[in-house]
Amino acid sequence: MKYKNILVTGGAGFIGSNFIHYIIKKYPETKIINLDALTYAGNLENLKEIENNENYKFIQGDICNEALVDKIVKENKIDLIVHFAAESHVDRSVLDSKDFIKTNVEGTRVLLDVALKNGKIRFHHVSTDEVFGHLGGNDKPFDELTSYNPRSPYSASKAASDHLVRAYFYTHQLPITISNCSNNYGPYQFPEKIIPLFTTNLMEGKKIPIYGTGEAVRDWIYVDDHNRGVMMIIEKGKIGETYCLGADGEKTNLEITGKILEFMGKGEDQIEYVADRKGHDLRYGINASKIKNELGWEPEIEFEDGLKKTIEWYENNQTWWKNIKSGEYQEYYKKQYQ
Ligand code: NAD
Ligand code: DAU
């Protein structure tokens, strides 16, 4: 890999921590700085195995703090920024969108300006398929030419950040790429998202809350397939371009729930139908032909294998999610870093 010193933002979250594990395994000589504010979603337990690795350093801090980001970039001779940090949960953005605008829009602006002022540092922006809005049952899946039409405060803030990233390419020739990926699942996913929430609720003997009728569709991809795609874009992608990532994994929430119940040996009596999410997007689906044809990326994990592996991980790591559900994970790191 041609980059020596990577700044990963949001590396204590779900996808970012899996990314750091992936990089350390694949490129052990590369130095990684993980800048993360440790919001409710950031958890250093995700990185416990590698916390003493000499090529890895954690810095607790906010991406909106321009002086801090600038200092980190200069002191560590950063030559690549991989930007995961975000407020990521749609339901939270429905309740209060303030932090979403601050982190997802202003935080991205700060990183872009610092990248620009320090010699146009290579910048990869991790984004979502939700910026495209939602599909009807018979619509063609999203691709790179689909118009933006975000419908939740979360997706609107991510759409704004995508536009800003692209604007820095056109205006300032900042060497950027963007990935718009579908729904991820896998280890270390915070148990507020549907797969870890349902899995851990069932382990606790609790009901699983399906919003509305359960007919909404999401397109599922295993987190390692996403991160391999991100790395391929960084290494081989065309500067200024956007790549859609998805694993042809469209499923209704009822189908997902059925599989989780089956793999965990539980019955449908565990389901509780609850009020629908406000403005609930009906369907997401990704056409990933561009990254497949241009960069040779292919997803490697079949949905059922990935789901079994994920459920097994939550079974074997009960302390991890029980500490989250009880709130203890934050207490521990607050003492260490504040
Ligand atoms: P996550 O919520 O698990 O993690 C987000 C991380 O960002 C946390 O560690 C948090 O502490 C950190 N963070 C939040 N605000 C910060 C700030 N101001 N400064 C520094 N750090 C801050 O999210 P995730 O699911 O891992 O998503 C990572 C990225 O991938 C996001 O940009 C998200 O939009 C995108 N994405 C997610 C999915 C998905 O299915 N989860 C799919 C496509 C794209
Ligand atoms: O598409 C990519 C996006 O996927 C990412 O950009 C977001 O960061 C990520 O959170 C995810 O958004 P979703 O809203 O699709 O994920 P969530 O797990 O919250 O919900 C998935 C589906 O399950 C959605 O249709 C709502 C439904 N759901 C969710 C929860 C938490 C339920 O029915 N019950 C629940 O309790």
mmCIF file of N, CA and C in Angstrom, residues 204 319-331:
data_model
loop_
_atom_site.group_PDB
_atom_site.id
_atom_site.type_symbol
_atom_site.label_atom_id
_atom_site.label_comp_id
_atom_site.label_asym_id
_atom_site.label_seq_id
_atom_site.Cartn_x
_atom_site.Cartn_y
_atom_site.Cartn_z
ATOM 1 N N GLU A 204 -31.419 -12.541 25.720
ATOM 2 C CA GLU A 204 -31.875 -12.108 27.051
ATOM 3 C C GLU A 204 -33.308 -12.559 27.350
ATOM 4 N N THR A 319 -20.184 -10.450 27.246
ATOM 5 C CA THR A 319 -19.781 -9.350 28.131
ATOM 6 C C THR A 319 -19.749 -8.050 27.349
ATOM 7 N N TRP A 320 -19.285 -8.135 26.100
ATOM 8 C CA TRP A 320 -19.201 -6.935 25.246
ATOM 9 C C TRP A 320 -20.568 -6.247 25.154
ATOM 10 N N TRP A 321 -21.601 -7.007 24.746
ATOM 11 C CA TRP A 321 -22.889 -6.318 24.546
ATOM 12 C C TRP A 321 -23.654 -6.105 25.854
ATOM 13 N N LYS A 322 -23.401 -6.972 26.849
ATOM 14 C CA LYS A 322 -24.098 -6.743 28.132
ATOM 15 C C LYS A 322 -23.575 -5.461 28.782
ATOM 16 N N ASN A 323 -22.284 -5.195 28.661
ATOM 17 C CA ASN A 323 -21.723 -3.937 29.177
ATOM 18 C C ASN A 323 -22.323 -2.734 28.452
ATOM 19 N N ILE A 324 -22.578 -2.897 27.163
ATOM 20 C CA ILE A 324 -23.185 -1.786 26.416
ATOM 21 C C ILE A 324 -24.621 -1.577 26.885
ATOM 22 N N LYS A 325 -25.357 -2.679 26.952
ATOM 23 C CA LYS A 325 -26.768 -2.526 27.312
ATOM 24 C C LYS A 325 -26.927 -1.981 28.732
ATOM 25 N N SER A 326 -25.961 -2.282 29.610
ATOM 26 C CA SER A 326 -26.066 -1.778 30.989
ATOM 27 C C SER A 326 -25.425 -0.391 31.126
ATOM 28 N N GLY A 327 -24.693 0.053 30.097
ATOM 29 C CA GLY A 327 -24.055 1.375 30.142
ATOM 30 C C GLY A 327 -22.658 1.350 30.746
ATOM 31 N N GLU A 328 -22.182 0.167 31.181
ATOM 32 C CA GLU A 328 -20.882 0.107 31.877
ATOM 33 C C GLU A 328 -19.700 0.426 30.965
ATOM 34 N N TYR A 329 -19.831 0.137 29.665
ATOM 35 C CA TYR A 329 -18.695 0.339 28.749
ATOM 36 C C TYR A 329 -18.234 1.780 28.753
ATOM 37 N N GLN A 330 -19.182 2.700 28.935
ATOM 38 C CA GLN A 330 -18.791 4.108 28.887
ATOM 39 C C GLN A 330 -18.103 4.536 30.173
ATOM 40 N N GLU A 331 -18.553 4.016 31.285
ATOM 41 C CA GLU A 331 -17.953 4.376 32.571
ATOM 42 C C GLU A 331 -16.463 4.064 32.572
#
